[in-house]
Coordinates of C-alpha atoms in Angstrom, one line a residue:
M19 CA 20.8 -7.4 -20.3
T20 CA 18.5 -4.5 -20.8
D21 CA 14.7 -4.6 -21.0
Q22 CA 13.6 -4.3 -24.6
S23 CA 9.9 -4.1 -23.9
P24 CA 7.9 -1.1 -25.0
L25 CA 8.0 1.9 -22.7
S26 CA 5.3 3.1 -20.3
A27 CA 2.6 0.4 -20.9
D28 CA 1.6 0.6 -17.2
E29 CA 1.3 4.3 -16.9
L30 CA -2.2 5.3 -15.6
L31 CA -4.1 7.7 -18.0
D32 CA -7.4 9.5 -17.8
V33 CA -9.9 8.4 -20.4
V34 CA -12.0 11.3 -21.8
D35 CA -15.0 11.7 -23.9
E36 CA -15.6 13.8 -27.1
Q37 CA -15.7 17.0 -25.1
D38 CA -12.5 16.2 -23.2
R39 CA -14.2 15.3 -20.0
V40 CA -12.8 12.6 -17.8
V41 CA -14.9 9.5 -17.8
G42 CA -12.5 7.0 -16.3
Q43 CA -9.0 5.7 -16.1
A44 CA -7.0 2.9 -17.6
R45 CA -3.4 1.7 -18.1
R46 CA -1.6 3.1 -21.1
G47 CA -1.3 -0.4 -22.8
R48 CA -5.0 -0.9 -22.5
V49 CA -5.9 2.6 -23.6
Y50 CA -3.9 2.0 -26.9
A51 CA -5.1 -1.7 -27.3
E52 CA -8.8 -0.7 -26.9
R53 CA -8.6 2.8 -28.7
L54 CA -9.7 4.6 -25.6
R55 CA -9.7 8.4 -25.9
H56 CA -7.1 10.2 -23.8
R57 CA -5.0 13.4 -23.6
C58 CA -1.6 14.3 -25.0
A59 CA 0.6 17.4 -24.9
F60 CA 2.6 18.5 -28.0
V61 CA 5.4 21.1 -27.3
L62 CA 7.4 22.7 -30.1
A63 CA 10.7 23.5 -28.6
R64 CA 12.9 26.2 -30.1
D65 CA 16.4 27.3 -29.3
D66 CA 17.4 30.9 -28.8
E67 CA 17.9 31.2 -32.6
G68 CA 14.3 30.0 -33.2
R69 CA 15.3 26.7 -34.6
V70 CA 13.0 23.7 -33.9
F71 CA 14.1 20.7 -31.9
V72 CA 13.5 17.6 -34.2
H73 CA 14.2 14.0 -33.1
R74 CA 13.8 10.4 -34.1
R75 CA 12.0 8.2 -31.6
T76 CA 13.5 5.1 -30.3
D77 CA 12.5 1.7 -31.5
R78 CA 11.1 0.9 -28.1
K79 CA 8.4 3.6 -28.0
L80 CA 4.9 2.1 -27.5
V81 CA 3.4 4.2 -30.4
F82 CA 5.1 5.3 -33.6
P83 CA 8.6 3.8 -32.8
S84 CA 11.5 5.0 -34.9
L85 CA 9.7 7.8 -36.6
Y86 CA 10.7 11.5 -36.7
D87 CA 8.9 14.2 -34.6
M88 CA 9.0 18.0 -34.5
F89 CA 7.3 18.1 -31.1
V90 CA 8.4 16.8 -27.6
G91 CA 5.6 15.7 -25.3
G92 CA 3.5 12.7 -24.6
V93 CA 0.5 11.5 -22.7
V94 CA -1.1 13.4 -19.9
G95 CA -1.0 11.3 -16.8
A96 CA -4.1 10.6 -14.7
G97 CA -5.0 13.7 -12.7
E98 CA -2.4 15.8 -14.5
S99 CA -3.2 19.0 -16.4
Y100 CA -2.2 19.6 -20.0
D101 CA 0.1 22.4 -18.7
E102 CA 1.8 20.1 -16.1
A103 CA 2.3 17.4 -18.7
A104 CA 3.7 19.8 -21.3
R105 CA 6.4 21.1 -19.0
R106 CA 7.2 17.6 -17.5
E107 CA 7.4 15.9 -20.9
A108 CA 9.4 18.8 -22.4
E109 CA 11.9 18.8 -19.6
E110 CA 12.1 14.9 -19.6
E111 CA 12.6 14.6 -23.4
L112 CA 14.9 17.5 -23.7
G113 CA 16.9 16.5 -20.6
V114 CA 16.8 20.0 -19.1
R115 CA 15.3 21.5 -15.9
G116 CA 13.8 24.8 -15.3
L117 CA 12.2 25.4 -18.6
P118 CA 9.7 28.3 -18.8
A119 CA 6.1 27.3 -18.8
P120 CA 5.3 26.2 -22.3
V121 CA 2.8 28.6 -24.0
P122 CA -0.6 27.0 -24.8
L123 CA -1.5 27.6 -28.5
F124 CA -4.6 25.4 -29.3
K125 CA -6.2 22.0 -28.9
F126 CA -7.6 19.6 -31.4
L127 CA -9.0 16.1 -31.4
Y128 CA -6.8 13.6 -33.2
E129 CA -8.7 10.5 -34.5
T130 CA -7.7 7.7 -36.8
P131 CA -9.0 4.2 -37.0
E132 CA -6.2 3.1 -34.6
H133 CA -5.9 6.1 -32.2
T134 CA -7.9 8.9 -30.6
W135 CA -6.7 11.6 -28.2
W136 CA -7.2 15.2 -27.4
S137 CA -4.0 17.1 -28.3
A138 CA -2.9 20.4 -26.7
V139 CA -0.2 22.2 -28.7
Y140 CA 2.4 24.4 -26.9
E141 CA 5.6 26.2 -27.7
V142 CA 8.6 26.8 -25.4
R143 CA 12.1 28.3 -25.7
C144 CA 14.8 25.9 -24.5
P145 CA 18.6 26.0 -24.2
R146 CA 20.6 25.0 -27.3
T147 CA 22.5 22.4 -25.2
V148 CA 20.0 19.6 -24.4
A149 CA 20.6 16.0 -23.2
P150 CA 17.6 14.0 -24.5
Q151 CA 16.6 10.8 -22.8
A152 CA 18.3 7.8 -24.6
E153 CA 15.2 5.7 -23.9
E154 CA 13.0 8.2 -25.8
V155 CA 15.3 9.9 -28.4
A156 CA 17.5 8.0 -30.9
W157 CA 18.7 11.1 -32.8
H158 CA 18.1 14.9 -32.5
A159 CA 19.1 18.2 -34.1
F160 CA 17.8 21.8 -34.1
L161 CA 16.5 22.7 -37.5
T162 CA 15.5 26.0 -39.1
E163 CA 11.9 26.2 -40.4
D164 CA 13.2 25.9 -43.9
E165 CA 15.3 22.8 -43.0
L166 CA 12.3 21.3 -41.4
E167 CA 10.1 22.1 -44.3
S168 CA 12.5 20.4 -46.7
R169 CA 12.5 17.2 -44.6
L170 CA 8.7 16.9 -44.3
A171 CA 8.6 14.9 -47.6
E172 CA 11.9 13.0 -47.0
W173 CA 11.5 11.6 -43.5
E174 CA 8.8 9.4 -42.0
W175 CA 7.0 11.5 -39.4
V176 CA 4.8 10.4 -36.5
P177 CA 1.3 11.0 -37.9
D178 CA -0.1 12.8 -34.9
G179 CA 2.9 15.3 -34.7
F180 CA 2.7 15.8 -38.5
E181 CA -1.0 16.7 -38.2
A182 CA -0.3 18.9 -35.1
Y183 CA 2.4 20.7 -37.2
R184 CA 0.0 21.1 -40.2
R185 CA -2.6 22.7 -37.8
L186 CA 0.0 24.8 -36.2
L187 CA 1.0 26.3 -39.7
A188 CA -2.7 26.9 -40.5
W189 CA -3.3 28.4 -37.0
R190 CA -0.4 30.9 -37.5
A191 CA -1.6 31.7 -41.1
A192 CA -5.1 32.5 -39.7
G193 CA -3.7 34.6 -36.8

């Protein structure tokens, strides 16, 4: 029988303040239960044709289970940099090794009544052939920007990824 408990509740994370300075550490389960501010990396992965890797999270994810996401990534571990977490998480979730360093784009503070984390947004090129982790990814495809845009209103998206994508579009439009 497989374990059906949520993933990664025991992972140790840095707790940060409003200026993204480390003020302590706590286990991931406690961080979410007590709404402690921490760090996350969001990586928009594109194939060689520029299509975006989109996936549906598994139902065992600790946060936002079974929702769609246009980013790979996740929490930054204790003592880990955003850059290190971005590459590690992208390689883990895509199931590939040797990715180029994800390119940092911008950071923002994501805050809702339930959650709060500093979010570093990146972009990376990845091979078309990926082997996503079955524990993390229930479904995946590479979509064009137009295909992604048409599904924004159709599918239920992770709210932090949706916000990061909205900010990415605004960032691009301003640049």
